[in-house]
Amino acid sequence: MNDFAVLNTGRKMPLLGLGTWKSEPGQVKQAVIWALEAGYRHIDCAAIYGNEVEIGEALQETFGPGKALRREDVFVTSKLWNTRHHPEDVEPALLKTLKDLKLEYLDLYLIHWPYAFQQGDAPFPKKEDGTLLYDDIDYKLTWASMEKLVEKGLVRSIGLSNFNSRQIDDVLSVASIKPTVLQVESHPYLAQVDLLAHCRDRGLVMTAYSPLGSADRSWKHPDEPVLLQEPVMATLAEKYKKSSAQILLRWQTQRGVVTIPKSVTESRIKENLQVFDFTLKAEEMKSITALNKGWRYILPMIQVEGERVPRDAGHPHYPFNDLF
């Protein structure tokens, strides 16, 4: 089996990358160095993660003349934040990311969310009562500015993150440069079977974030299901002499889904890459997909009159009111 997906531009994207969300400054530089030393050739970043400067230091130490790797050996992704959706803000936002990462171009630049926050330097602009200030700019206008980045050679390809099927089609209806990738939360509890089929039909590769269920989130609910403790994982892990995490990652890569597990632990970073030396049987793949229950771990919630509700659900471009 290949260890890469092929984008609609013909370029290859490694099926396994290092995720860097929630990787603290002070840890992320070492994590990136360990990952590149272990054989990772794909690093997933975002401006909002607040750690691109440190990732840039790791890349600078690892890439270049006389170093082990060339820039073109490693696939680097970053994302445009919600306050930068206005056309005039897109290129400056990318240039800031390139400067922080110490790179001349990105392999992939994604619109992080379909909805925008109010323009400005506050990443989460708020009213006095603490509620977020939104902006209803159409993401299709943002997309037109993303296309210009490709034309200028600043990014090799562009894509979407957290968009639903209708929003993908909406972008495709106006795109002169098509999105190459859709990055969304995906794991067996949120198998995204319909969305994956939709992407395949339209020539997009799907990337799964939080593929292991993101147990280190600050807003974790005490009663939520724990993916790594599912009996089917334990059974398959024992059969293949792998960890439950490796079974989860294998399930995704075997579906052709790019996966970006986050870790800052050297042993886990290495372990997460060891998923190309075994193959799950068709019925085993089905038994994992059958765990699907439409469960989203990554959904910013707020308290309203004592009820926990999705923070952004009232926005006209909120993606998760649709089925997929």
XYZ file of N, CA, C and O in Angstrom, residues 3 16 46 59-60 78 94 103 111 123 140 146 200 209 237 245 252 270 293 296-297 303:
88
model
N 2.063 4.990 0.969
C 1.975 5.771 2.204
C 1.712 7.241 1.887
O 2.038 8.125 2.655
N 0.392 10.056 6.582
C 0.535 10.287 8.016
C 1.361 11.536 8.254
O 2.441 11.689 7.688
N -1.134 25.521 12.070
C -2.162 26.554 11.880
C -1.748 27.784 12.663
O -1.189 27.669 13.760
N 12.052 23.441 11.699
C 12.213 23.243 10.252
C 13.550 23.821 9.789
O 14.255 23.211 8.976
N 13.897 24.988 10.319
C 15.154 25.631 9.932
C 16.361 24.761 10.302
O 17.332 24.678 9.555
N -0.678 24.782 6.551
C -1.140 25.702 7.585
C -2.553 26.166 7.217
O -3.105 25.748 6.196
N -1.081 34.787 5.305
C -0.171 33.739 4.827
C 1.290 34.166 4.989
O 2.134 33.368 5.423
N 9.634 29.678 5.904
C 9.468 28.983 4.625
C 9.172 29.991 3.516
O 8.660 31.083 3.776
N -8.612 27.078 4.456
C -9.493 27.968 5.219
C -9.927 27.169 6.444
O -10.566 26.128 6.307
N -7.767 37.269 18.199
C -8.146 36.016 17.520
C -9.574 35.571 17.832
O -10.233 34.940 17.021
N -16.713 32.255 -0.231
C -16.344 32.204 -1.653
C -15.465 33.401 -2.029
O -14.611 33.294 -2.913
N -7.546 33.059 -1.880
C -6.696 31.865 -1.714
C -6.108 31.453 -3.073
O -4.935 31.103 -3.177
N -14.447 12.110 -2.428
C -13.900 11.257 -3.504
C -14.530 11.591 -4.843
O -13.843 11.697 -5.858
N -8.510 15.009 11.469
C -7.864 15.492 12.697
C -8.516 14.830 13.902
O -9.615 14.280 13.808
N -5.787 -5.045 18.280
C -4.435 -4.696 18.726
C -3.685 -5.966 19.133
O -2.516 -6.158 18.789
N -4.119 2.659 19.265
C -3.900 3.864 18.454
C -3.459 3.490 17.040
O -3.932 4.062 16.050
N -7.838 4.476 9.181
C -7.948 5.688 8.359
C -7.074 5.591 7.110
O -7.542 5.857 5.997
N 6.948 7.995 17.198
C 7.482 6.879 16.392
C 6.416 5.811 16.157
O 6.235 5.319 15.042
N -21.155 6.814 15.557
C -22.357 7.277 16.249
C -22.544 8.788 16.071
O -23.271 9.426 16.812
N -19.104 14.077 17.856
C -18.060 15.077 17.642
C -17.375 15.393 18.958
O -18.016 15.832 19.905
N -16.062 15.208 19.014
C -15.298 15.655 20.180
C -14.984 17.153 20.075
O -14.924 17.850 21.075
N -22.067 27.743 27.766
C -23.237 27.595 28.642
C -24.225 28.718 28.326
O -23.866 29.892 28.364
